[in-house]
Tab-separated table of C-alpha atoms in Angstrom:
chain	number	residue	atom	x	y	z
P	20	UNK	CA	192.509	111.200	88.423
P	21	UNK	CA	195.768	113.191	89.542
P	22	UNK	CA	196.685	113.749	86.040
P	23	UNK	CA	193.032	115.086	85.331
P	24	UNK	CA	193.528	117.697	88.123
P	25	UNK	CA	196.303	118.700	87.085
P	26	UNK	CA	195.228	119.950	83.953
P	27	UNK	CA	192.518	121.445	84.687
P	28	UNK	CA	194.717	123.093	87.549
P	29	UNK	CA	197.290	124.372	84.461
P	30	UNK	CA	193.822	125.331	82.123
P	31	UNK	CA	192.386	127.303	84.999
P	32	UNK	CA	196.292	129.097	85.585
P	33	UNK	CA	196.243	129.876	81.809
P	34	UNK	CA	192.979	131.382	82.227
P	35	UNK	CA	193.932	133.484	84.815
P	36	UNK	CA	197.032	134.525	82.830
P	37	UNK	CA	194.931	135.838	80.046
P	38	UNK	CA	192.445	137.702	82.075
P	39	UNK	CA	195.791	140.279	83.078
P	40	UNK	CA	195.892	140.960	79.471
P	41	UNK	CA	194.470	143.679	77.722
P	42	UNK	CA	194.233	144.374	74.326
P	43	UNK	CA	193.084	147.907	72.662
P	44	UNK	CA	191.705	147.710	69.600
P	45	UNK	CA	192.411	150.621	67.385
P	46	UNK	CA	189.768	151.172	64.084
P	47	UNK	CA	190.896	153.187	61.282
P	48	UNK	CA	190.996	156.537	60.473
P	49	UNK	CA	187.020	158.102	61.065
P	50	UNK	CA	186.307	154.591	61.467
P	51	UNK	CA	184.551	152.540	63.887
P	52	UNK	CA	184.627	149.620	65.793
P	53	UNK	CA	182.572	147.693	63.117
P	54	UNK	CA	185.768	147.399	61.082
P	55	UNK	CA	187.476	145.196	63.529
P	56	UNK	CA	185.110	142.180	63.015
P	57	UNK	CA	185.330	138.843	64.857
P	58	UNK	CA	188.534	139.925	66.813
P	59	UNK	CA	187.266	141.641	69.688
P	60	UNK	CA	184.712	138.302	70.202
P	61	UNK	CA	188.091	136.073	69.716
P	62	UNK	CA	189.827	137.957	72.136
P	63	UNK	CA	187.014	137.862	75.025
P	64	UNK	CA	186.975	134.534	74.208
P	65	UNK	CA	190.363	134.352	75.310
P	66	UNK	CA	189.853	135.695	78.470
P	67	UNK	CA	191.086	138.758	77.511
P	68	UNK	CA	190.130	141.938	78.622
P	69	UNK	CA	189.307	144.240	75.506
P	70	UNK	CA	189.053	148.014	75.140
P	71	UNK	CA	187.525	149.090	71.635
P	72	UNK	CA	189.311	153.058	71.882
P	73	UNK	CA	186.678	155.834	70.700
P	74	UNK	CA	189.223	158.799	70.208
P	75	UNK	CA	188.002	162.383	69.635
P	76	UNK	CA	188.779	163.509	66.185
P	77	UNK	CA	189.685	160.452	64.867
P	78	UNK	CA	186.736	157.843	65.483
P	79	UNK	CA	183.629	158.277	63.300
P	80	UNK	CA	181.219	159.386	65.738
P	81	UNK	CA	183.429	162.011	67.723
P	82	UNK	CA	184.673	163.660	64.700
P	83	UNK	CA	183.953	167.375	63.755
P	84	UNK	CA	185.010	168.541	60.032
P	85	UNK	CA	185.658	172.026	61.042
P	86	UNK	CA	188.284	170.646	63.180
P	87	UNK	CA	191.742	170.213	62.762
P	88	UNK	CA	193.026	167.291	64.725
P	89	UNK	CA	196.933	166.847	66.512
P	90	UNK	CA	197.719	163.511	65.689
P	91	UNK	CA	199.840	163.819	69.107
P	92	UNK	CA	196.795	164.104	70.799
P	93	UNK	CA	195.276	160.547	69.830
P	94	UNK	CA	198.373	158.658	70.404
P	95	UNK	CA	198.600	160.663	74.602
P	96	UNK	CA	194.715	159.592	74.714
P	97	UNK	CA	195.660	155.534	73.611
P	98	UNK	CA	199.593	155.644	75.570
P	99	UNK	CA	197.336	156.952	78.718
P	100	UNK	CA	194.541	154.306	78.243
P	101	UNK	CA	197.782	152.368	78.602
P	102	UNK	CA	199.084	153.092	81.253
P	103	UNK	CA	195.620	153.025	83.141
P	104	UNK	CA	195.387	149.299	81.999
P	105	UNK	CA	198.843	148.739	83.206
P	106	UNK	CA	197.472	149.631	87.139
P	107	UNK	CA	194.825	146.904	86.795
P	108	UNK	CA	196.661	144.098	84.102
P	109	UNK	CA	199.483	142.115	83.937
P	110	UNK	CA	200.411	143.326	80.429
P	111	UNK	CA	198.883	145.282	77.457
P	112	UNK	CA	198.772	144.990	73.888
P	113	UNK	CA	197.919	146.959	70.593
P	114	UNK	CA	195.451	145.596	67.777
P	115	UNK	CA	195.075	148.048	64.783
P	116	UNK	CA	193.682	148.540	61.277
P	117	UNK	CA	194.716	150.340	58.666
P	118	UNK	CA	196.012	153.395	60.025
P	119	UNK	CA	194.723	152.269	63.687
P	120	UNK	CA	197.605	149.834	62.936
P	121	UNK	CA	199.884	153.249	62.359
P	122	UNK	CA	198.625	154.663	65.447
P	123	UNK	CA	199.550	151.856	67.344
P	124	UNK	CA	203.707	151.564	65.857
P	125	UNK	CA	203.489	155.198	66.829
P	126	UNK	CA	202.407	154.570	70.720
P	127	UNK	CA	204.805	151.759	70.714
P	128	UNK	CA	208.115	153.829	69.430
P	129	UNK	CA	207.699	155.532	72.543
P	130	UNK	CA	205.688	153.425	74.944
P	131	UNK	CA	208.049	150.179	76.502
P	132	UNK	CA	204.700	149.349	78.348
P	133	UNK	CA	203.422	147.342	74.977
P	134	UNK	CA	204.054	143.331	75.104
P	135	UNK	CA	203.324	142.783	71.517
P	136	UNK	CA	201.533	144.986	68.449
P	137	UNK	CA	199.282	143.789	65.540
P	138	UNK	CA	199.077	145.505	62.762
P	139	UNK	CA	196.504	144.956	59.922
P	140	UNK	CA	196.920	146.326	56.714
P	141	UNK	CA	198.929	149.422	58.024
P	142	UNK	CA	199.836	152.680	56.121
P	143	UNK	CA	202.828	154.489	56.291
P	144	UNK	CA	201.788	155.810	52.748
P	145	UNK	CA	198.816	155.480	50.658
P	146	UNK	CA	200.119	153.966	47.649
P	147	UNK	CA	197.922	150.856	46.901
P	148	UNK	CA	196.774	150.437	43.069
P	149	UNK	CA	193.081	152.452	43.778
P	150	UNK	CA	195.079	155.455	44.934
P	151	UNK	CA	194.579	158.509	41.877
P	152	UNK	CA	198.081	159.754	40.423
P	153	UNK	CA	196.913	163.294	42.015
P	154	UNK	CA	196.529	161.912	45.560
P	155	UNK	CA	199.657	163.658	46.478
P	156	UNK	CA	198.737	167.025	45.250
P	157	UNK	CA	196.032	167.227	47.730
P	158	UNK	CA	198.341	168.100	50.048
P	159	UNK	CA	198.802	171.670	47.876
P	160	UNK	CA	195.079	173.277	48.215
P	161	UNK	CA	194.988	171.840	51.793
P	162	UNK	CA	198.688	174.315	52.263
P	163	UNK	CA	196.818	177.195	50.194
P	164	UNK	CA	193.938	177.315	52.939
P	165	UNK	CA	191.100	175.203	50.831
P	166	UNK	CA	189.983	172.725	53.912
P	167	UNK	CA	186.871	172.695	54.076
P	168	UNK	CA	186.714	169.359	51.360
P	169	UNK	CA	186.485	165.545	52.182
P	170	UNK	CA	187.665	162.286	50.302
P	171	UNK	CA	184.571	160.198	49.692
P	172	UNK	CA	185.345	156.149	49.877
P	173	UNK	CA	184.114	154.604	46.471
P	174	UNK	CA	184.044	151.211	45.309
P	175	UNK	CA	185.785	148.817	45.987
P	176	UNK	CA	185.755	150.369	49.356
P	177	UNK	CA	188.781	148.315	50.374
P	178	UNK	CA	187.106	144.825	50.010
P	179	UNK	CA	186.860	142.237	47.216
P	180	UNK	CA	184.103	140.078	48.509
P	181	UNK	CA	181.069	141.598	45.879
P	182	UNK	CA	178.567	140.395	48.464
P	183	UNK	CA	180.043	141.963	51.185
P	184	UNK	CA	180.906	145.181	49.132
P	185	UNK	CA	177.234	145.993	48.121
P	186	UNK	CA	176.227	146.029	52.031
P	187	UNK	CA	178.739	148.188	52.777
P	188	UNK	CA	178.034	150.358	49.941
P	189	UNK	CA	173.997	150.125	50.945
P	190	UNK	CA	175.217	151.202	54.952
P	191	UNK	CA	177.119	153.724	54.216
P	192	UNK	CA	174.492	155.348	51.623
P	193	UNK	CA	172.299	154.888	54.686
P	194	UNK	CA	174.250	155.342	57.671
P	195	UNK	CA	177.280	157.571	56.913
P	196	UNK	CA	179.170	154.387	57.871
P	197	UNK	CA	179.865	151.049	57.410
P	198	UNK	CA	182.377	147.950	58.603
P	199	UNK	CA	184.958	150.091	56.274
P	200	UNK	CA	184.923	153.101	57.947
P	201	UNK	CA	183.143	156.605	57.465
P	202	UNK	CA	181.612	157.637	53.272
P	203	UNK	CA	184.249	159.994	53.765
P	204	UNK	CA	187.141	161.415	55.519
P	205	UNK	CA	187.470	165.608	55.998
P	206	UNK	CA	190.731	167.107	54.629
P	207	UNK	CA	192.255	167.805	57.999
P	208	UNK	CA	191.783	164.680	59.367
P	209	UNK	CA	193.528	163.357	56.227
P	210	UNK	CA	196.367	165.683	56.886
P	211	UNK	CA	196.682	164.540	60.696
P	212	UNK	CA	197.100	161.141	59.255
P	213	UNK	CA	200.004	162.438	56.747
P	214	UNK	CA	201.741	164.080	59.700
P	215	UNK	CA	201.637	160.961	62.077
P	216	UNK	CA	202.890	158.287	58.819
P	217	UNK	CA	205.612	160.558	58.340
P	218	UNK	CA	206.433	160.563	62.514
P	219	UNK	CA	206.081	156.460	62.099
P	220	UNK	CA	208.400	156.124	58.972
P	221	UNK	CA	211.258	157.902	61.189
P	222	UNK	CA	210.295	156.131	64.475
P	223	UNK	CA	210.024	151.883	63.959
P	224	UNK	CA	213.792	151.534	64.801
P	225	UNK	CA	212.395	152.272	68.345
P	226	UNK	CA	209.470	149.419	68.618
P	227	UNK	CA	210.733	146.459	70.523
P	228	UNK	CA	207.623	144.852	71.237
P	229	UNK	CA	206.310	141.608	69.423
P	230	UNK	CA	204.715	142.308	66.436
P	231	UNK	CA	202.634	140.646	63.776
P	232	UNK	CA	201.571	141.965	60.103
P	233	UNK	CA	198.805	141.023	58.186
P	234	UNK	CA	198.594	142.552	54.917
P	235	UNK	CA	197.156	141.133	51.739
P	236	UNK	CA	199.238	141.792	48.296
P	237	UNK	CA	196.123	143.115	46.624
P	238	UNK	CA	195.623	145.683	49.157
P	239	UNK	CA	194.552	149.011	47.645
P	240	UNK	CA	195.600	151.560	50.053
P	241	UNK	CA	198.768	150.408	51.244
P	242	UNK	CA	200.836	148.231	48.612
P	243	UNK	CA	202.843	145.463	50.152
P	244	UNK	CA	206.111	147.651	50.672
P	245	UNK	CA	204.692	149.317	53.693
P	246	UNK	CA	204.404	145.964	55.530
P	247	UNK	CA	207.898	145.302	54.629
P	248	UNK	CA	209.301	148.625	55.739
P	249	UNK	CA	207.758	147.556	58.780
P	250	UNK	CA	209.459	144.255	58.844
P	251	UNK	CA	212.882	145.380	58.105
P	252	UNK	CA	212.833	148.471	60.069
P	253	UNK	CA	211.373	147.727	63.626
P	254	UNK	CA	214.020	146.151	66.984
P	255	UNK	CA	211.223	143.467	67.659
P	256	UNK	CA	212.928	140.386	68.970
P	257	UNK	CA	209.494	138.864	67.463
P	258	UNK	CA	208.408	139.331	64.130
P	259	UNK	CA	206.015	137.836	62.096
P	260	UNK	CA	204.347	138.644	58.680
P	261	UNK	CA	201.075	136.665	57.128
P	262	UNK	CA	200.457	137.553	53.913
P	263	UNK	CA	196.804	137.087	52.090
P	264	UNK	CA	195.769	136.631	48.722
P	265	UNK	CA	191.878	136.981	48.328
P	266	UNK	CA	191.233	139.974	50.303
P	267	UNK	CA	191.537	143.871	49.569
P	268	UNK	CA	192.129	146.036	52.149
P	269	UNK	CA	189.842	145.906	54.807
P	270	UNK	CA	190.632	142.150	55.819
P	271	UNK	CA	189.333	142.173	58.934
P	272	UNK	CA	185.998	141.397	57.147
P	273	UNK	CA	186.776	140.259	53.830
P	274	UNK	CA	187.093	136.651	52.306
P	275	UNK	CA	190.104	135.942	54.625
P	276	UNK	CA	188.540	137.653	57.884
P	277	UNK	CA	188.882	133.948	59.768
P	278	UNK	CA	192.628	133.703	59.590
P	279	UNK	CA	193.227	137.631	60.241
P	280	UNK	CA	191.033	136.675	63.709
P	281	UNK	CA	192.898	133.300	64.375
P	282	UNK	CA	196.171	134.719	63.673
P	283	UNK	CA	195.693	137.468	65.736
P	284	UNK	CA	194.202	135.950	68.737
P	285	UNK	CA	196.802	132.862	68.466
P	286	UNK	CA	199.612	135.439	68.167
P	287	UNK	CA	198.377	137.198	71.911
P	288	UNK	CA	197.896	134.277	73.283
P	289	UNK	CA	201.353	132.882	72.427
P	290	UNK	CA	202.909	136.159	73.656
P	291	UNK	CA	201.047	136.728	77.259
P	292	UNK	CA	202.220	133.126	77.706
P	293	UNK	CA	206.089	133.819	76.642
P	294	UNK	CA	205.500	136.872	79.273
P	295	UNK	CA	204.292	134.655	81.865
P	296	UNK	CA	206.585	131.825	81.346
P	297	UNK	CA	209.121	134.733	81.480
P	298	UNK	CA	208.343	135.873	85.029
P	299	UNK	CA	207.586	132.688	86.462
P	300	UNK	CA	211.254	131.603	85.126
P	301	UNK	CA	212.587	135.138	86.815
P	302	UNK	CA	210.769	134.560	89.912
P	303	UNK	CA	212.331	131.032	90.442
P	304	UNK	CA	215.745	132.133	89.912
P	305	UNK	CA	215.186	135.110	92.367
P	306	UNK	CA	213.753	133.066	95.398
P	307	UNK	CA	216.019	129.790	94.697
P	308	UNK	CA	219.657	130.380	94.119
P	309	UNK	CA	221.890	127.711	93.062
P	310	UNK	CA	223.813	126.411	96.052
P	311	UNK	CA	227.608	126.955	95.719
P	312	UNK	CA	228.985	123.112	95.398
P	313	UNK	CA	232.223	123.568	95.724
């Protein structure tokens, strides 16, 4: 009888561990919060609290062509969601996609308020096997003043499930968009993105917090060498890398979308309990010195 108290004493404790955490969730770019899947379920599940970010100029449904976006300004909106968290949670933590995933190394280089990062299939360039040869001369009528163009997704629209694929072409024929983002991304968002890939590529020698990547070796956007730029580049004392082998890019709901939401709520859950463990080992040695035995 003791014993079963005290677990359910120590289950009810890690519950109320887990309910300090929070976890943003950061979509791609003109993207919504369709593309994360499962994960946000996983993570309530865990007791977690979970904040789906909506960022002007970046998130499907708040973005405005004629606009040019400061990629500056959506990582201040996510570091001050943050740090508003912070006043009401034990710890926070970043969950991104695609380059939600780059907007999240880039609040971490400079936030030290982030207990761990996960990254799914994150871009520091676009230089998966769909990408045209003449991707990178966009950049040159964007410089000569022609703006006013978008990049339409096309098949395989970053997933290799066919079922799957056909819905999302069907929503996004019908809707404007679909669990893989917006039918198409305006030219000056596209070169917001470029500006804050090129901030991240200089920057991951200053993330320290725990991070995951999940990136499949078939991805189409991002080839495999941006994960392990990542990997060798970042000051995490944690790292960890899952690689997948039946999914495209958007893996969050493609034929491995079950790991990518184990793994990820597994990894959050490991780390809020290595952060609690942490204090509760500080705490101890604080209010109960070692006697001197001499």
């Amino acid at each position: 009888m003791n014993q079963t108290v005290r677990n359910d004493h120590q289950l009810e404790r890690q519950a109320e561990r887990q309910k300090d955490h929070a976890v943003i969730l950061l979509h791609g770019l003109c993207g919504s919060s369709l593309e994360l899947g499962t994960i946000p379920k996983a993570l309530k599940k865990a007791n977690c609290t979970v904040v789906e970010m909506q960022i002007p100029n970046y998130s499907a449904s708040l973005t405005d062509p004629g606009v040019t976006p400061n990629w500056m300004d959506w990582c201040a909106m996510v570091e001050s969601k943050v740090v508003k968290l912070k006043e009401e949670h034990k710890t926070v933590s970043l969950c991104g996609l695609s380059m939600g995933a780059t907007l999240a190394l880039a609040v971490a280089s400079f936030s030290k308020e982030i207990l761990s990062v996960v990254l799914l299939s994150p871009v520091l360039r676009y230089d998966g096997w769909s990408i045209p040869w003449y991707h990178r001369m966009m950049n040159v009528p964007y410089r000569l003043g022609y703006r006013n163009w978008t990049y339409k997704e096309s098949d395989p629209y970053g997933i290799k499930n066919f079922e799957m694929r056909r819905r999302v072409a069907a929503a996004l024929k019908k809707d404007g968009v679909a669990a893989v983002g917006a039918a198409a991304i305006p030219a000056r968002h596209l070169w917001a993105a470029q500006k804050l890939m090129a901030y991240v590529r200089q920057s991951l020698s200053q993330v320290r917090a725990s991070t995951l990547v999940i990136h499949s070796i078939d991805d189409e956007t991002a080839a495999p060498r941006n994960a392990e730029m990542i990997l060798a580049n970042i000051n995490s004392e944690v790292r960890k890398v899952i690689w997948l082998g039946d999914c495209y890019h958007i893996i969050t709901v493609d034929n491995e979308r079950e790991i990518v939401t184990n793994e990820t709520a597994q990894f959050i859950r490991r780390n809020i309990e290595m952060h609690s463990n942490d204090i509760s080992l500080k705490y101890l040695l604080h209010n109960s010195p070692l006697k001197d035995r001499r």
